[in-house]
Amino acid sequence: MSDAPHSARFTLDPDFTISPVDPRLFGSFVEHLGRCVYTGIHEPGHPTADAEGLRGDVLDLVRELGVTALRYPGGNFVSGYRWEDGVGPKEERPRRLDLAWRSTETNQFGLSEFIDFVRKVGGEPMMALNLGTRGVAEAIELQEYANHPGGTELSERRVAHGDKDPFGIRLWCLGNELDGPWQTGHKTADEYGRLAAETARAMRQIEPDLELVACGSSAQKMETFAAWEATVLSHCYDLVDHVSLHAYYYEQNGDRDSFLASAVDTESFIENVVATADHIGARLKSDKRINLSFDEWNVWYQDGSAPTLSGEGRGEDWAEAPRLLEDNYSVTDAVVFGSLLIALLRHADRVKVACLAQLVNVIAPIATEPGGAAWRQTTFHPFAQASRYGRGTVLDVRPASPRHTTERYGEVDLLHATAVRDEETGAVTIFAVNRDLTRVLPLDVTLHGLGLSEVVEHSVLADADPDARNTAADPDRVTPHEGAGTALADGLLTARLEPLSWNVIRLA
Ligand code: AHR
């Protein structure tokens, strides 16, 4: 701990900005994994199900959450997926082995059902292609089925299946995590880079203006990290728009201070991918800039140490919709999660798409019981608030903060913050995390030229029990509360950030 005073400060000025926020920063992810699809968003026999079998209670929560882009159908799942299995009459759809999750896929939910879901929640589809076991031919066949208006075998097949209007999918992922040895069809960077380039070229022959995402690394700690991005982009720089990043964090060995500083890794990961992409751009003498699609991020206890939604472990191999990865999130997890959102916003100049992985049941902000209730996990709240109030232009926030030492990341600021200005109303929302486990962090914010005079709300997610969680029995155990003593006078905002807290301070 340094000798500096125990308070933090920064200045906000509308002339110092990072970038407008792309709404797709608030995307999420639906994978055929565990109960994300089946008994998550889709459960025909559920009391709230609509005519298409979508759970009404989940649709309401997804709308409240405010998700924008929706990535589908995987994840690891997509690298063995045959999209044709999931279209057409349901009784004719095959049951298949899902190698990625050792489950049985019934294919009762597929492309048409997904598009229906996306339309009902008001999102934008982000379709992932199988470049693991499949290639260019199957990618353009799916594109033709999905997007071509009619008059060809594949587009007419879609019409015959009941979808007269094309799906209009603009955003496509060229595979998933092909740098990972666990991925079905894992490839070297050269193999993947060439396949991504060939697939992108063919897709653009049908629709030149698609947005395409090349696979980056599955984590910054991958041995191939950065070399992978450089090689892949040297094959497909001119053909793609984004490169992907994936990152998951969890508390290890009881080291909560390091866990709370996880966004240090997120921010350095983003900055290193930007540097690598720009290096390739410079080598190619290109004016084009590759943006980032952070299309999987979350807290995920990959060692299986988190409590699960039902208290049960994973089911039998090759089961249908088994309980997999059903982490039940604590207050601490939600604070880290909020900090990850702050990291994304702080880099909104290059991160144009981001997907919270995943949406329902599987490491998700929404939990359900088959035939029963749906409820909000602790992480639901920071996401919903960021999506609601994080629209506009990100202001350049450079905090002066007390620091402490963490085992994994060394010296780290106790304050992690960003601010977003709504250009239409002039309202500003500050998102801030206090990483200190035990002490209140006083915060002063000097407001220059923003014309702000009122604190509309100071919402806090914190709890006397940092391990508190929402459960089926107590679904609202953890909800945001109003912060105390937040004031704005003469261009100075003063606030007190509770220990281990996520804060949303709205100014008008
Ligand atoms: O989101 C869970 C899994 O994490 C995804 O299937 C995969 O892409 C990643 O490794």
PDB file of N, CA and C in Angstrom, residues 29-79:
ATOM      1  N   PHE A  29     -24.256 -14.478 -26.125  1.00  0.00           N
ATOM      2  CA  PHE A  29     -23.839 -15.685 -26.835  1.00  0.00           C
ATOM      3  C   PHE A  29     -24.763 -16.832 -26.446  1.00  0.00           C
ATOM      4  N   VAL A  30     -25.322 -17.485 -27.463  1.00  0.00           N
ATOM      5  CA  VAL A  30     -26.178 -18.657 -27.250  1.00  0.00           C
ATOM      6  C   VAL A  30     -25.498 -19.844 -27.920  1.00  0.00           C
ATOM      7  N   GLU A  31     -25.027 -20.785 -27.124  1.00  0.00           N
ATOM      8  CA  GLU A  31     -24.379 -21.976 -27.674  1.00  0.00           C
ATOM      9  C   GLU A  31     -25.248 -23.195 -27.372  1.00  0.00           C
ATOM     10  N   HIS A  32     -25.207 -24.171 -28.264  1.00  0.00           N
ATOM     11  CA  HIS A  32     -25.801 -25.475 -27.949  1.00  0.00           C
ATOM     12  C   HIS A  32     -24.860 -26.142 -26.951  1.00  0.00           C
ATOM     13  N   LEU A  33     -25.066 -25.843 -25.720  1.00  0.00           N
ATOM     14  CA  LEU A  33     -24.189 -26.329 -24.646  1.00  0.00           C
ATOM     15  C   LEU A  33     -25.046 -26.448 -23.395  1.00  0.00           C
ATOM     16  N   GLY A  34     -25.077 -27.616 -22.806  1.00  0.00           N
ATOM     17  CA  GLY A  34     -25.836 -27.783 -21.567  1.00  0.00           C
ATOM     18  C   GLY A  34     -27.273 -27.338 -21.752  1.00  0.00           C
ATOM     19  N   ARG A  35     -27.723 -26.415 -20.867  1.00  0.00           N
ATOM     20  CA  ARG A  35     -29.117 -25.962 -20.909  1.00  0.00           C
ATOM     21  C   ARG A  35     -29.240 -24.499 -21.355  1.00  0.00           C
ATOM     22  N   CYS A  36     -28.305 -24.043 -22.197  1.00  0.00           N
ATOM     23  CA  CYS A  36     -28.457 -22.666 -22.683  1.00  0.00           C
ATOM     24  C   CYS A  36     -29.657 -22.586 -23.618  1.00  0.00           C
ATOM     25  N   VAL A  37     -29.702 -23.522 -24.588  1.00  0.00           N
ATOM     26  CA  VAL A  37     -30.833 -23.532 -25.536  1.00  0.00           C
ATOM     27  C   VAL A  37     -32.008 -24.296 -24.916  1.00  0.00           C
ATOM     28  N   TYR A  38     -31.806 -25.597 -24.690  1.00  0.00           N
ATOM     29  CA  TYR A  38     -32.926 -26.451 -24.255  1.00  0.00           C
ATOM     30  C   TYR A  38     -33.163 -26.288 -22.754  1.00  0.00           C
ATOM     31  N   THR A  39     -34.384 -25.905 -22.411  1.00  0.00           N
ATOM     32  CA  THR A  39     -34.851 -25.539 -21.056  1.00  0.00           C
ATOM     33  C   THR A  39     -34.249 -24.205 -20.587  1.00  0.00           C
ATOM     34  N   GLY A  40     -33.476 -23.566 -21.480  1.00  0.00           N
ATOM     35  CA  GLY A  40     -32.995 -22.206 -21.207  1.00  0.00           C
ATOM     36  C   GLY A  40     -33.878 -21.230 -21.957  1.00  0.00           C
ATOM     37  N   ILE A  41     -33.571 -21.040 -23.268  1.00  0.00           N
ATOM     38  CA  ILE A  41     -34.452 -20.150 -24.030  1.00  0.00           C
ATOM     39  C   ILE A  41     -35.617 -20.916 -24.670  1.00  0.00           C
ATOM     40  N   HIS A  42     -35.447 -22.225 -24.859  1.00  0.00           N
ATOM     41  CA  HIS A  42     -36.451 -22.996 -25.614  1.00  0.00           C
ATOM     42  C   HIS A  42     -36.969 -24.148 -24.765  1.00  0.00           C
ATOM     43  N   GLU A  43     -38.263 -24.118 -24.471  1.00  0.00           N
ATOM     44  CA  GLU A  43     -38.859 -25.209 -23.679  1.00  0.00           C
ATOM     45  C   GLU A  43     -40.343 -25.264 -24.006  1.00  0.00           C
ATOM     46  N   PRO A  44     -40.693 -26.004 -25.059  1.00  0.00           N
ATOM     47  CA  PRO A  44     -42.080 -25.979 -25.545  1.00  0.00           C
ATOM     48  C   PRO A  44     -43.132 -26.259 -24.469  1.00  0.00           C
ATOM     49  N   GLY A  45     -42.867 -27.115 -23.525  1.00  0.00           N
ATOM     50  CA  GLY A  45     -43.904 -27.436 -22.542  1.00  0.00           C
ATOM     51  C   GLY A  45     -43.985 -26.464 -21.368  1.00  0.00           C
ATOM     52  N   HIS A  46     -43.147 -25.436 -21.364  1.00  0.00           N
ATOM     53  CA  HIS A  46     -43.109 -24.538 -20.209  1.00  0.00           C
ATOM     54  C   HIS A  46     -44.374 -23.674 -20.154  1.00  0.00           C
ATOM     55  N   PRO A  47     -44.889 -23.379 -18.935  1.00  0.00           N
ATOM     56  CA  PRO A  47     -46.126 -22.588 -18.839  1.00  0.00           C
ATOM     57  C   PRO A  47     -46.064 -21.230 -19.543  1.00  0.00           C
ATOM     58  N   THR A  48     -44.857 -20.640 -19.685  1.00  0.00           N
ATOM     59  CA  THR A  48     -44.783 -19.320 -20.333  1.00  0.00           C
ATOM     60  C   THR A  48     -44.396 -19.423 -21.813  1.00  0.00           C
ATOM     61  N   ALA A  49     -44.257 -20.652 -22.345  1.00  0.00           N
ATOM     62  CA  ALA A  49     -43.742 -20.801 -23.721  1.00  0.00           C
ATOM     63  C   ALA A  49     -44.720 -20.229 -24.741  1.00  0.00           C
ATOM     64  N   ASP A  50     -44.150 -19.609 -25.783  1.00  0.00           N
ATOM     65  CA  ASP A  50     -45.010 -19.117 -26.868  1.00  0.00           C
ATOM     66  C   ASP A  50     -45.214 -20.236 -27.901  1.00  0.00           C
ATOM     67  N   ALA A  51     -45.866 -19.892 -29.008  1.00  0.00           N
ATOM     68  CA  ALA A  51     -46.209 -20.916 -30.006  1.00  0.00           C
ATOM     69  C   ALA A  51     -44.961 -21.590 -30.570  1.00  0.00           C
ATOM     70  N   GLU A  52     -43.837 -20.892 -30.558  1.00  0.00           N
ATOM     71  CA  GLU A  52     -42.589 -21.461 -31.105  1.00  0.00           C
ATOM     72  C   GLU A  52     -41.759 -22.152 -30.033  1.00  0.00           C
ATOM     73  N   GLY A  53     -42.280 -22.233 -28.819  1.00  0.00           N
ATOM     74  CA  GLY A  53     -41.566 -22.943 -27.752  1.00  0.00           C
ATOM     75  C   GLY A  53     -40.542 -22.092 -27.017  1.00  0.00           C
ATOM     76  N   LEU A  54     -40.527 -20.772 -27.292  1.00  0.00           N
ATOM     77  CA  LEU A  54     -39.592 -19.901 -26.561  1.00  0.00           C
ATOM     78  C   LEU A  54     -40.195 -19.547 -25.205  1.00  0.00           C
ATOM     79  N   ARG A  55     -39.383 -19.618 -24.166  1.00  0.00           N
ATOM     80  CA  ARG A  55     -39.895 -19.303 -22.824  1.00  0.00           C
ATOM     81  C   ARG A  55     -40.164 -17.802 -22.710  1.00  0.00           C
ATOM     82  N   GLY A  56     -41.395 -17.446 -22.367  1.00  0.00           N
ATOM     83  CA  GLY A  56     -41.774 -16.029 -22.243  1.00  0.00           C
ATOM     84  C   GLY A  56     -41.053 -15.348 -21.100  1.00  0.00           C
ATOM     85  N   ASP A  57     -40.853 -16.089 -19.990  1.00  0.00           N
ATOM     86  CA  ASP A  57     -40.167 -15.467 -18.846  1.00  0.00           C
ATOM     87  C   ASP A  57     -38.723 -15.131 -19.207  1.00  0.00           C
ATOM     88  N   VAL A  58     -38.096 -15.995 -20.018  1.00  0.00           N
ATOM     89  CA  VAL A  58     -36.707 -15.743 -20.429  1.00  0.00           C
ATOM     90  C   VAL A  58     -36.656 -14.602 -21.452  1.00  0.00           C
ATOM     91  N   LEU A  59     -37.600 -14.593 -22.385  1.00  0.00           N
ATOM     92  CA  LEU A  59     -37.639 -13.482 -23.359  1.00  0.00           C
ATOM     93  C   LEU A  59     -37.710 -12.143 -22.620  1.00  0.00           C
ATOM     94  N   ASP A  60     -38.549 -12.072 -21.591  1.00  0.00           N
ATOM     95  CA  ASP A  60     -38.679 -10.811 -20.836  1.00  0.00           C
ATOM     96  C   ASP A  60     -37.357 -10.428 -20.183  1.00  0.00           C
ATOM     97  N   LEU A  61     -36.682 -11.414 -19.581  1.00  0.00           N
ATOM     98  CA  LEU A  61     -35.412 -11.111 -18.908  1.00  0.00           C
ATOM     99  C   LEU A  61     -34.324 -10.719 -19.905  1.00  0.00           C
ATOM    100  N   VAL A  62     -34.330 -11.373 -21.071  1.00  0.00           N
ATOM    101  CA  VAL A  62     -33.311 -11.036 -22.084  1.00  0.00           C
ATOM    102  C   VAL A  62     -33.528  -9.591 -22.557  1.00  0.00           C
ATOM    103  N   ARG A  63     -34.788  -9.209 -22.732  1.00  0.00           N
ATOM    104  CA  ARG A  63     -35.065  -7.814 -23.141  1.00  0.00           C
ATOM    105  C   ARG A  63     -34.615  -6.853 -22.042  1.00  0.00           C
ATOM    106  N   GLU A  64     -34.907  -7.196 -20.795  1.00  0.00           N
ATOM    107  CA  GLU A  64     -34.500  -6.331 -19.672  1.00  0.00           C
ATOM    108  C   GLU A  64     -32.971  -6.221 -19.589  1.00  0.00           C
ATOM    109  N   LEU A  65     -32.297  -7.322 -19.913  1.00  0.00           N
ATOM    110  CA  LEU A  65     -30.829  -7.340 -19.869  1.00  0.00           C
ATOM    111  C   LEU A  65     -30.235  -6.391 -20.905  1.00  0.00           C
ATOM    112  N   GLY A  66     -30.949  -6.226 -22.031  1.00  0.00           N
ATOM    113  CA  GLY A  66     -30.499  -5.278 -23.051  1.00  0.00           C
ATOM    114  C   GLY A  66     -29.402  -5.800 -23.948  1.00  0.00           C
ATOM    115  N   VAL A  67     -29.488  -7.094 -24.333  1.00  0.00           N
ATOM    116  CA  VAL A  67     -28.451  -7.622 -25.224  1.00  0.00           C
ATOM    117  C   VAL A  67     -28.714  -7.168 -26.658  1.00  0.00           C
ATOM    118  N   THR A  68     -27.620  -7.014 -27.399  1.00  0.00           N
ATOM    119  CA  THR A  68     -27.712  -6.498 -28.768  1.00  0.00           C
ATOM    120  C   THR A  68     -27.339  -7.624 -29.744  1.00  0.00           C
ATOM    121  N   ALA A  69     -26.032  -7.757 -30.054  1.00  0.00           N
ATOM    122  CA  ALA A  69     -25.625  -8.847 -30.946  1.00  0.00           C
ATOM    123  C   ALA A  69     -25.780 -10.183 -30.218  1.00  0.00           C
ATOM    124  N   LEU A  70     -26.219 -11.221 -30.952  1.00  0.00           N
ATOM    125  CA  LEU A  70     -26.339 -12.554 -30.349  1.00  0.00           C
ATOM    126  C   LEU A  70     -25.564 -13.557 -31.182  1.00  0.00           C
ATOM    127  N   ARG A  71     -24.477 -14.054 -30.602  1.00  0.00           N
ATOM    128  CA  ARG A  71     -23.613 -15.012 -31.298  1.00  0.00           C
ATOM    129  C   ARG A  71     -24.196 -16.418 -31.148  1.00  0.00           C
ATOM    130  N   TYR A  72     -24.113 -17.222 -32.207  1.00  0.00           N
ATOM    131  CA  TYR A  72     -24.765 -18.536 -32.251  1.00  0.00           C
ATOM    132  C   TYR A  72     -24.145 -19.337 -33.373  1.00  0.00           C
ATOM    133  N   PRO A  73     -24.051 -20.675 -33.349  1.00  0.00           N
ATOM    134  CA  PRO A  73     -24.535 -21.617 -32.331  1.00  0.00           C
ATOM    135  C   PRO A  73     -23.407 -22.133 -31.427  1.00  0.00           C
ATOM    136  N   GLY A  74     -22.216 -21.632 -31.538  1.00  0.00           N
ATOM    137  CA  GLY A  74     -21.089 -21.964 -30.656  1.00  0.00           C
ATOM    138  C   GLY A  74     -19.970 -21.034 -31.021  1.00  0.00           C
ATOM    139  N   GLY A  75     -18.955 -21.062 -30.231  1.00  0.00           N
ATOM    140  CA  GLY A  75     -18.454 -22.001 -29.294  1.00  0.00           C
ATOM    141  C   GLY A  75     -17.886 -23.291 -29.903  1.00  0.00           C
ATOM    142  N   ASN A  76     -17.337 -24.055 -28.990  1.00  0.00           N
ATOM    143  CA  ASN A  76     -16.736 -25.326 -29.378  1.00  0.00           C
ATOM    144  C   ASN A  76     -17.721 -26.191 -30.171  1.00  0.00           C
ATOM    145  N   PHE A  77     -19.001 -26.048 -29.835  1.00  0.00           N
ATOM    146  CA  PHE A  77     -20.039 -26.847 -30.504  1.00  0.00           C
ATOM    147  C   PHE A  77     -20.002 -26.654 -32.021  1.00  0.00           C
ATOM    148  N   VAL A  78     -19.766 -25.412 -32.458  1.00  0.00           N
ATOM    149  CA  VAL A  78     -19.924 -25.124 -33.892  1.00  0.00           C
ATOM    150  C   VAL A  78     -18.894 -25.866 -34.744  1.00  0.00           C
ATOM    151  N   SER A  79     -17.770 -26.233 -34.123  1.00  0.00           N
ATOM    152  CA  SER A  79     -16.687 -26.836 -34.914  1.00  0.00           C
ATOM    153  C   SER A  79     -16.976 -28.277 -35.327  1.00  0.00           C
TER     154      SER A  79
END
